[in-house]
């Protein structure tokens, strides 16, 4: 059934038509799976040098050694190339890589040229492969490769061993893997990685089993991903980590001292996988393991296949922040199975996933929690749209120009507006029909790239089916291509926070808050209350809130973050110390960047504090975080 879709894609790849028998996402016995590429204009990736219609990478085999002293990886990457007849060069993406040689599979040198580097994209590597279709690149990652973060023992929970973690999305993997680093060019991969004992290595592929002894106190770990994935999904972590199973196909890796806490927080994982499968079909990746990383990890989570990467800051002790896990799990369908062809359509990954996340939360924890999380997200979205302007292009789902740049466009609107779009479609067509369609969309495009235009065309063909009244009601093009919020947007249920909003009004009017009521509230309710507090509060009120609600002592990092932000906005001195220790341990950009921004905005009071703290903490952050915070704290001041 997928054959026709695959075939139509193949036919448009005229240059590759000679290879068409291989160029489809069907597992031919014994042959690796090869996904089609899209060649329409809206599917082109301006942030990759690759010319996949001429020659494309279909498989990557890494053989790398981790060097914690030099903070680099070195070894070889062997690439299988699928090329048009007569094509004799292949262009790869690289950033800062030091290439020592490129050969064919017999070891004969192949000429290559490393082009001029551009700050955001790195440098094209053009390899003259002649008629050869396998190339072997011997290389070392450059100094400060941006995907990789090398932690000293003091930055880990155990404090005894170094640690390595990577973050590839969107365009960072070219700093440690020479391949075509574009989400529309899927590749299977395998890896052999050596690391010094006693470190353990995990990757976003299935493990080849126990490590084997390698030379000089090192061990070799092997991994394989036999399904074609977008290359941003190749990830690695290494450290003093241990594993605990959570269910038949799930488990968690983390440092020994974190294991019990992490496993307890993640105890619902297997149920989440079941819920996700009930919603949108079979989980197709085999295992679903997670690694709870040190707190310098720059994101909340990253959906690396078979090995979700997680910040430890989601551990609140009560599973109240496990929406993060539902989110990363949902990406196993929206993002990893069906992938945005380029970063203009990130909403296809993130918006669809945020919708799916909410459906998992509803199945697991009930409609009340799901509806509260929707309401929180809706309010955040409205605030961002108001801040950016409802006519600002950055509030569209399909992003263009600079807004689609991998580094920019981090407004977050695509998550919540994308989710709201799908909640709206669901409400209009009915849940049953919508779910059936969404599952069929994942099926039709499994292991393939997709664009907004394809998504809308598929909705029209398979869900709207020419019903003009329905088409008019849905306002599809406005949702995807226009800024702001369409008039048919599904509003959150006012009942979701009725009690909290009343308490917030009472507080605004009379500065009274019943702490017993707060004590019984959910995490979402508490966050809602905090978001509704007056923006300006005197020290005495802040002290009282902190005392009554136990904010400084909160084990919930989302609450702690909102509290710190409020306190710093009000130049509340007693919170500076906590802010400083928080910023010294947590490197999650979503928390770190706004706190520094708040400080910097407090001119004479906050700017020197921001500069003082950042001077101490900057070297402990991943490049994703410093990339944003440098512009806030250092630039032009
Ligand atoms: N895939 C994203 C992280 C990402 C997005 C990295 C874009 C680089 C570029 C991940 O799934 C994500 O969305 N993480 C969120 C958590 C989520 C619950 C909203 C985060 O890290 O905050
Ligand atoms: Zn996501």
XYZ file of C-alpha atoms and ligand atoms in Angstrom:
660
model
C 0.000 0.000 0.000
C 2.885 2.326 0.647
C 4.346 1.218 -2.638
C 2.417 3.720 -4.748
C 3.390 6.655 -2.587
C 6.980 5.551 -2.651
C 6.839 5.012 -6.367
C 5.532 8.485 -7.098
C 8.408 9.920 -5.103
C 10.881 7.765 -6.931
C 9.558 8.820 -10.291
C 10.130 12.444 -9.442
C 13.747 11.610 -8.711
C 14.481 11.351 -12.404
C 18.218 11.335 -11.973
C 17.991 8.329 -9.718
C 15.462 6.391 -11.715
C 18.037 3.832 -12.688
C 18.263 2.941 -9.022
C 14.536 2.927 -8.427
C 14.267 -0.689 -7.358
C 16.287 0.204 -4.270
C 14.865 3.632 -3.746
C 11.821 2.871 -1.703
C 11.062 2.302 1.927
C 10.437 -1.376 1.665
C 12.607 -3.964 3.279
C 13.805 -6.176 0.473
C 15.059 -9.374 2.102
C 18.637 -8.960 3.180
C 18.893 -5.506 1.660
C 19.068 -2.438 3.888
C 16.006 -0.197 3.746
C 16.390 2.871 1.575
C 13.969 5.775 1.906
C 12.913 8.061 -0.900
C 13.968 11.687 -0.950
C 11.649 14.545 -1.851
C 12.659 16.838 -4.664
C 9.925 19.491 -4.615
C 11.025 23.048 -3.839
C 9.315 23.134 -0.458
C 11.261 20.023 0.576
C 14.720 21.433 -0.189
C 16.941 21.965 2.822
C 18.850 25.250 2.631
C 20.921 24.242 5.655
C 22.648 21.302 4.007
C 25.213 21.335 1.198
C 24.097 17.905 0.017
C 22.704 17.373 -3.463
C 20.836 14.161 -2.772
C 19.298 13.970 -6.241
C 22.841 13.511 -7.584
C 24.353 11.368 -4.852
C 23.096 10.494 -1.415
C 24.294 8.658 1.628
C 22.174 5.622 2.496
C 24.250 4.028 5.257
C 26.861 5.262 7.731
C 29.267 2.934 9.545
C 31.211 4.634 12.327
C 34.351 3.248 13.948
C 35.323 5.816 16.552
C 37.391 6.204 19.691
C 36.298 8.612 22.432
C 39.187 10.655 23.787
C 38.235 12.379 27.054
C 41.632 14.049 27.446
C 41.596 15.657 24.005
C 37.811 15.981 24.064
C 37.396 14.591 20.574
C 36.267 11.536 18.657
C 38.427 10.042 15.948
C 38.343 7.127 13.565
C 36.500 6.394 10.358
C 33.091 6.849 8.823
C 32.318 4.483 5.946
C 29.482 5.768 3.796
C 27.374 3.883 1.258
C 26.349 6.129 -1.596
C 23.359 5.847 -3.910
C 24.102 7.958 -6.973
C 22.673 8.763 -10.339
C 24.288 7.010 -13.291
C 27.470 8.800 -14.156
C 27.591 10.855 -10.972
C 31.197 11.039 -9.777
C 31.065 13.343 -6.744
C 29.172 13.318 -3.491
C 28.776 16.366 -1.244
C 28.682 15.949 2.523
C 28.128 18.323 5.453
C 30.934 18.936 7.911
C 31.675 21.468 10.606
C 35.182 21.762 12.012
C 36.137 18.172 11.167
C 39.804 17.432 10.615
C 39.929 15.025 7.664
C 43.079 12.936 7.343
C 42.163 10.813 4.333
C 39.335 9.605 2.166
C 39.615 6.281 0.379
C 37.448 3.770 -1.402
C 36.726 0.413 0.201
C 40.034 -0.992 -1.058
C 42.050 1.777 0.578
C 42.828 3.748 -2.594
C 42.830 7.469 -2.011
C 39.967 9.515 -3.366
C 40.466 13.231 -4.026
C 38.360 15.539 -1.901
C 37.906 19.225 -1.235
C 36.753 20.934 1.927
C 34.990 24.148 0.923
C 34.779 27.418 2.760
C 33.045 27.235 6.127
C 29.942 29.204 6.967
C 29.178 29.829 10.624
C 25.794 28.168 10.728
C 26.256 25.440 8.131
C 29.887 24.430 8.332
C 31.762 23.460 5.179
C 30.825 21.258 2.216
C 33.040 18.243 1.745
C 33.119 17.252 -1.923
C 34.480 13.780 -2.535
C 35.497 12.690 -6.038
C 34.327 9.100 -5.824
C 34.393 8.289 -9.531
C 32.401 5.067 -10.037
C 32.926 3.989 -6.419
C 29.864 3.821 -4.211
C 31.494 3.370 -0.827
C 33.890 5.854 0.753
C 35.921 5.696 3.952
C 36.641 8.981 5.716
C 39.357 9.036 8.379
C 38.849 12.041 10.634
C 38.878 13.676 14.036
C 36.196 15.983 15.367
C 37.376 19.574 15.706
C 38.018 21.401 18.952
C 34.743 22.323 20.667
C 32.573 20.266 18.317
C 29.189 21.807 19.013
C 27.143 18.606 19.250
C 29.351 17.177 21.951
C 29.614 18.101 25.580
C 32.506 16.643 27.570
C 31.816 16.846 31.293
C 34.426 16.746 33.996
C 33.652 14.410 36.928
C 32.488 17.345 39.082
C 29.638 17.944 36.628
C 28.233 14.466 37.180
C 26.143 13.162 40.065
C 28.751 10.564 41.000
C 31.614 13.035 40.772
C 34.206 10.382 39.875
C 34.155 9.870 36.125
C 33.974 12.054 33.039
C 30.912 12.009 30.816
C 30.095 12.645 27.174
C 26.717 13.572 25.730
C 25.624 14.670 22.287
C 22.788 16.730 20.837
C 22.383 16.509 17.074
C 19.143 18.290 16.221
C 18.981 20.347 14.158
C 22.352 20.678 12.395
C 25.002 19.840 14.984
C 25.834 16.249 14.088
C 28.063 17.457 11.252
C 30.516 18.481 14.004
C 31.265 14.827 14.719
C 29.909 12.783 11.801
C 30.773 13.524 8.158
C 27.523 12.753 6.350
C 24.606 14.474 4.637
C 23.109 16.199 7.658
C 19.626 16.924 6.411
C 16.380 15.607 7.929
C 15.083 14.604 4.478
C 18.029 12.287 3.727
C 17.450 9.181 5.790
C 20.246 6.773 6.504
C 20.675 3.484 8.275
C 23.764 3.332 10.462
C 25.979 1.195 12.637
C 28.791 2.065 15.017
C 31.678 0.624 16.916
C 32.770 2.975 19.683
C 35.655 2.519 22.089
C 35.780 4.225 25.479
C 38.115 3.997 28.463
C 37.081 1.664 31.250
C 34.900 1.760 33.250
C 32.730 4.000 31.086
C 29.675 2.619 29.329
C 28.538 3.907 25.929
C 24.928 4.126 24.720
C 23.640 5.271 21.354
C 20.350 5.804 19.554
C 20.547 2.372 17.947
C 20.114 -1.142 19.241
C 23.068 -2.409 21.231
C 25.143 -5.231 19.784
C 25.494 -6.792 23.248
C 28.145 -6.730 25.918
C 31.255 -4.669 25.220
C 34.470 -6.418 24.265
C 37.971 -5.618 25.488
C 39.857 -3.315 23.170
C 43.414 -2.067 23.586
C 44.857 -0.121 26.538
C 42.113 -0.379 29.118
C 39.389 0.391 26.640
C 36.183 -1.391 25.719
C 34.378 -1.488 22.373
C 30.593 -1.088 22.158
C 28.581 -1.781 19.019
C 25.239 -0.420 17.847
C 23.022 -0.671 14.792
C 20.036 1.208 13.434
C 18.622 -0.854 10.592
C 15.750 1.532 9.894
C 16.546 4.613 7.825
C 16.549 7.665 10.110
C 17.238 11.343 9.693
C 20.893 11.883 10.630
C 20.094 14.400 13.397
C 18.816 11.375 15.311
C 22.233 9.754 15.736
C 23.236 10.304 19.357
C 25.800 9.119 21.847
C 26.378 9.289 25.596
C 29.124 7.755 27.689
C 29.738 7.760 31.399
C 29.507 5.786 34.588
C 25.975 4.647 33.832
C 23.860 1.667 34.749
C 20.610 0.212 33.465
C 17.330 -0.697 35.070
C 14.531 -2.391 33.146
C 11.110 -0.740 33.451
C 9.054 -3.127 31.343
C 9.458 -5.773 28.657
C 10.707 -3.310 26.062
C 11.690 -0.281 28.141
C 14.331 0.700 30.630
C 16.423 3.551 31.944
C 20.131 4.315 31.932
C 21.583 6.795 34.365
C 24.368 7.261 36.893
C 24.167 4.784 39.789
C 23.194 7.399 42.397
C 20.317 8.557 40.187
C 18.940 5.141 39.325
C 16.216 4.685 41.946
C 14.839 8.184 41.553
C 14.901 8.010 37.768
C 13.268 4.576 37.634
C 10.523 5.654 40.050
C 9.746 8.775 38.027
C 9.666 6.739 34.806
C 7.630 3.841 36.168
C 4.705 4.602 33.819
C 6.792 4.306 30.653
C 5.596 0.901 29.486
C 1.993 2.035 29.983
C 2.764 5.104 27.908
C 4.039 2.953 25.051
C 0.872 0.854 25.231
C -1.271 3.999 25.227
C 0.622 5.424 22.263
C 0.187 2.197 20.315
C -3.530 2.130 21.063
C -3.770 5.625 19.689
C -1.697 5.529 16.527
C -0.432 2.053 15.824
C 2.473 -0.223 16.435
C 5.694 1.043 18.023
C 8.135 0.181 15.260
C 11.531 0.579 16.856
C 11.849 -2.474 19.069
C 13.076 -1.152 22.400
C 12.253 2.150 24.080
C 15.021 3.005 26.511
C 15.871 6.354 28.035
C 18.940 7.924 29.538
C 18.619 10.452 32.334
C 21.607 12.700 31.740
C 23.489 15.127 33.952
C 21.711 18.486 34.354
C 23.862 20.234 31.750
C 21.842 18.590 28.960
C 20.560 21.619 27.034
C 17.027 20.353 26.370
C 14.239 18.827 28.382
C 14.337 15.810 26.178
C 15.490 14.596 22.795
C 13.724 11.834 20.920
C 16.803 9.866 19.865
C 15.397 6.565 18.535
C 15.372 3.679 21.008
C 17.208 5.928 23.490
C 15.387 9.102 24.495
C 17.740 11.596 26.134
C 16.269 13.309 29.221
C 17.230 16.137 31.542
C 17.176 15.103 35.212
C 15.227 18.312 35.912
C 11.973 16.572 34.967
C 12.248 14.460 38.117
C 9.865 16.055 40.594
C 9.246 12.987 42.734
C 5.572 12.771 41.830
C 5.595 12.089 38.046
C 3.998 15.493 37.498
C 6.417 16.418 34.709
C 6.295 13.168 32.752
C 4.558 14.930 29.872
C 8.153 15.266 28.719
C 8.460 11.488 28.416
C 5.108 11.199 26.633
C 6.382 13.881 24.263
C 9.662 12.191 23.407
C 7.924 8.839 23.076
C 5.334 10.354 20.708
C 8.176 11.467 18.456
C 8.685 7.763 17.711
C 5.764 8.349 15.305
C 5.727 12.101 14.629
C 9.317 13.024 13.911
C 11.206 9.772 13.801
C 8.819 7.720 11.647
C 7.468 10.634 9.602
C 10.023 13.428 9.584
C 9.936 17.064 8.527
C 11.833 17.224 5.231
C 13.457 20.474 6.316
C 13.371 22.803 9.330
C 10.684 25.066 7.814
C 8.230 22.358 8.736
C 9.437 21.645 12.270
C 5.822 21.969 13.344
C 5.149 18.614 11.665
C 7.528 17.081 14.188
C 6.879 19.256 17.224
C 3.243 20.314 16.853
C 2.014 16.837 15.980
C 4.070 15.434 18.839
C 2.680 17.968 21.328
C -0.835 16.930 20.286
C 0.043 13.237 20.568
C 1.694 13.893 23.964
C -1.536 15.350 25.291
C -3.508 12.340 24.071
C -1.105 10.002 25.901
C -1.432 12.080 29.073
C -5.209 11.918 28.815
C -5.157 8.123 28.443
C -2.769 7.640 31.341
C -3.675 10.311 33.843
C -7.165 11.375 32.787
C -8.931 14.261 31.118
C -8.433 16.696 34.003
C -4.647 16.694 33.785
C -4.739 16.683 29.976
C -7.142 19.606 29.860
C -5.072 21.584 32.367
C -1.912 21.019 30.364
C -3.729 22.154 27.208
C -4.931 25.275 28.979
C -1.430 26.101 30.258
C 0.043 25.658 26.790
C -2.735 27.667 25.184
C -2.102 30.583 27.513
C 1.633 30.419 26.843
C 0.944 30.399 23.114
C -1.388 33.387 23.324
C 1.231 35.261 25.280
C 3.939 34.534 22.716
C 1.687 35.474 19.807
C 0.815 38.738 21.551
C 4.485 39.403 22.218
C 5.636 38.636 18.657
C 2.577 40.234 17.058
C -0.263 38.268 15.500
C 0.918 39.431 12.077
C 4.475 38.283 12.650
C 5.615 35.456 10.351
C 7.296 33.740 13.259
C 3.840 32.787 14.513
C 2.997 30.768 11.381
C 3.417 26.987 11.494
C 5.305 26.727 8.202
C 8.327 28.961 8.794
C 10.180 30.818 6.079
C 13.407 32.780 5.738
C 15.368 33.450 8.901
C 12.533 32.105 11.030
C 13.281 28.648 9.669
C 16.990 28.915 10.454
C 18.075 26.077 12.706
C 19.544 28.502 15.226
C 16.720 31.021 15.243
C 12.975 30.536 15.346
C 12.860 29.190 18.871
C 9.652 30.972 19.809
C 7.934 27.746 20.748
C 4.759 28.695 18.892
C 5.031 25.729 16.536
C 4.586 23.369 19.489
C 1.432 24.825 20.969
C -0.120 26.236 17.819
C 0.621 22.984 16.006
C -1.007 21.000 18.799
C -3.969 23.375 18.894
C -4.388 22.996 15.134
C -4.778 19.247 15.498
C -7.040 19.543 18.569
C -9.184 21.873 16.461
C -9.340 19.478 13.502
C -10.141 16.662 15.920
C -12.984 18.649 17.476
C -14.453 19.480 14.064
C -14.280 16.055 12.423
C -14.699 13.975 15.566
C -12.102 12.022 17.487
C -12.666 8.654 15.890
C -12.301 9.861 12.319
C -9.349 12.038 13.177
C -7.464 9.295 14.976
C -8.035 6.907 12.125
C -6.676 9.466 9.689
C -3.614 10.372 11.782
C -2.672 6.726 12.205
C -3.022 6.213 8.465
C -0.820 9.261 7.812
C 1.955 7.760 9.938
C 1.500 4.491 8.064
C 1.536 5.962 4.599
C 4.714 7.901 5.287
C 6.530 5.628 7.688
C 10.312 6.096 7.458
C 9.837 8.956 5.026
C 10.209 12.725 4.992
C 7.142 14.968 4.718
C 6.221 18.598 4.132
C 3.326 20.812 5.205
C 1.948 20.636 1.677
C 1.927 16.827 1.810
C 0.232 16.887 5.214
C -2.547 19.164 3.980
C -2.941 17.293 0.696
C -3.263 14.039 2.614
C -5.844 15.529 4.987
C -7.853 16.719 1.984
C -7.620 13.453 0.118
C -8.276 11.078 2.966
C -10.275 13.012 5.534
C -12.087 15.910 3.849
C -12.767 14.005 0.633
C -14.278 16.943 -1.219
C -16.693 18.018 1.553
C -16.716 21.771 0.812
C -18.457 22.731 4.055
C -15.895 20.809 6.081
C -13.026 22.290 4.083
C -14.313 25.799 4.848
C -14.716 25.044 8.538
C -11.177 23.738 8.956
C -9.280 26.772 7.579
C -6.286 24.554 6.891
C -4.170 26.971 4.873
C -4.650 29.748 7.364
C -3.504 27.472 10.165
C -0.345 26.418 8.417
C 0.746 29.384 6.334
C -0.652 32.463 8.102
C 0.597 34.108 11.298
C -1.550 34.417 14.420
C -4.369 32.212 15.617
C -7.260 31.318 13.251
C -10.758 32.177 14.444
C -11.815 28.529 14.658
C -9.106 27.663 17.222
C -10.366 25.355 19.940
C -10.355 27.304 23.206
C -9.335 25.638 26.456
C -12.088 24.651 28.838
C -12.553 27.577 31.263
C -13.331 25.008 33.955
C -9.781 23.633 33.754
C -8.486 26.317 36.092
C -11.673 27.837 37.490
C -10.612 27.403 41.095
C -7.046 28.573 40.529
C -8.074 31.617 38.572
C -10.438 32.619 41.365
C -7.644 32.280 43.877
C -5.383 34.372 41.655
C -8.016 37.114 41.460
C -8.428 37.071 45.204
C -4.698 37.365 45.642
C -4.512 40.297 43.230
C -7.281 42.063 45.141
C -6.350 41.347 48.727
C -2.961 39.615 48.817
C -4.414 36.568 50.475
C -3.850 33.008 49.436
C -4.958 29.853 51.178
C -1.858 27.725 51.521
C -3.868 24.639 52.358
C -5.580 24.906 48.987
C -2.238 25.309 47.191
C -0.957 22.211 48.980
C -3.636 20.134 47.262
C -3.092 21.536 43.809
C -1.555 19.750 40.846
C 1.682 20.912 39.288
C -0.265 22.503 36.423
C -2.540 24.340 38.873
C 0.424 25.699 40.789
C 2.095 26.846 37.577
C -1.132 28.523 36.532
C -1.385 30.383 39.829
C 2.208 31.572 39.588
C 1.622 32.774 36.025
C -1.350 34.837 37.199
C 0.376 36.594 40.081
C 0.878 40.348 39.761
C 4.110 41.026 37.875
C 5.270 43.534 40.468
C 5.446 42.489 44.066
C 7.256 44.027 47.022
C 9.847 42.044 48.965
C 7.474 41.333 51.867
C 4.915 39.737 49.551
C 7.563 37.673 47.805
C 8.918 36.509 51.151
C 5.428 35.564 52.273
C 4.654 33.673 49.064
C 7.918 31.817 49.330
C 7.224 30.913 52.954
C 3.576 29.942 52.469
C 3.986 28.008 49.243
C 7.425 26.537 49.843
C 8.713 27.829 46.516
C 12.446 27.891 47.217
C 12.182 24.358 48.551
C 10.100 23.056 45.634
C 11.301 19.771 44.127
C 9.531 20.723 40.907
C 11.984 22.540 38.645
C 9.251 24.127 36.524
C 7.864 25.766 39.672
C 11.319 26.686 40.913
C 12.086 28.307 37.574
C 8.911 30.385 37.499
C 9.532 31.444 41.087
C 13.117 32.482 40.387
C 12.055 34.421 37.336
C 9.374 36.285 39.282
C 11.750 37.003 42.131
C 14.503 38.306 39.862
C 12.042 40.468 37.924
C 11.335 42.110 41.245
C 15.001 42.432 42.203
C 14.379 40.245 45.206
C 17.837 39.859 46.779
C 17.143 36.719 48.845
C 16.569 34.770 45.605
C 19.909 35.628 44.023
C 21.791 32.909 45.822
C 19.331 30.234 44.756
C 19.398 31.548 41.199
C 23.150 31.326 41.259
C 23.261 27.737 42.470
C 20.502 26.754 40.038
C 22.398 28.305 37.116
C 25.588 26.618 38.270
C 24.091 23.144 37.999
C 21.298 23.281 35.417
C 22.202 23.876 31.767
C 18.742 23.380 30.263
C 18.352 26.300 27.882
C 14.637 26.753 28.528
C 15.453 27.650 32.141
C 18.888 29.211 31.821
C 18.294 31.672 28.985
C 15.171 33.363 30.435
C 16.765 33.735 33.882
C 19.793 35.482 32.408
C 17.496 37.588 30.245
C 15.486 38.645 33.261
C 18.654 39.607 35.101
C 20.035 41.570 32.156
C 16.733 43.441 31.879
C 17.154 44.635 35.458
C 19.834 47.078 34.293
C 22.089 48.369 37.083
C 20.825 45.787 39.519
C 20.721 42.621 37.423
C 23.243 43.082 34.640
C 26.318 42.888 36.877
C 24.816 39.836 38.607
C 24.231 38.162 35.233
C 27.775 38.884 34.109
C 29.263 37.673 37.363
C 27.288 34.414 37.352
C 27.820 33.752 33.641
C 31.567 34.206 33.961
C 31.526 31.295 36.389
C 28.909 29.052 34.755
C 29.426 29.499 31.010
C 32.025 26.753 30.660
C 29.620 24.237 32.208
C 26.955 24.710 29.492
C 26.437 22.893 26.204
C 26.955 24.962 23.030
C 23.172 25.059 22.476
C 22.796 26.988 25.709
C 25.827 29.261 25.356
C 24.743 29.988 21.787
C 21.589 31.624 23.136
C 22.916 33.063 26.397
C 26.028 34.656 24.862
C 23.735 36.875 22.827
C 21.836 37.836 25.989
C 24.685 38.442 28.425
C 27.830 39.130 26.410
C 26.903 40.704 23.107
C 27.246 44.433 22.756
C 27.438 45.066 26.465
N 13.099 17.559 19.481
C 12.933 18.440 20.573
C 14.191 19.168 20.965
C 14.757 20.047 19.871
C 13.928 20.795 19.051
C 16.115 20.130 19.702
C 14.479 21.583 18.053
C 16.665 20.914 18.720
C 15.843 21.645 17.885
C 12.354 17.732 21.785
O 11.452 16.728 21.470
C 11.566 18.748 22.573
O 10.650 19.293 22.020
N 11.921 18.961 23.821
C 11.229 19.886 24.694
C 10.297 19.167 25.617
C 8.856 19.148 25.277
C 8.038 18.522 26.379
C 8.255 20.429 24.830
C 12.261 20.562 25.582
O 13.417 20.152 25.545
O 11.910 21.475 26.290
Zn 9.728 17.582 20.600
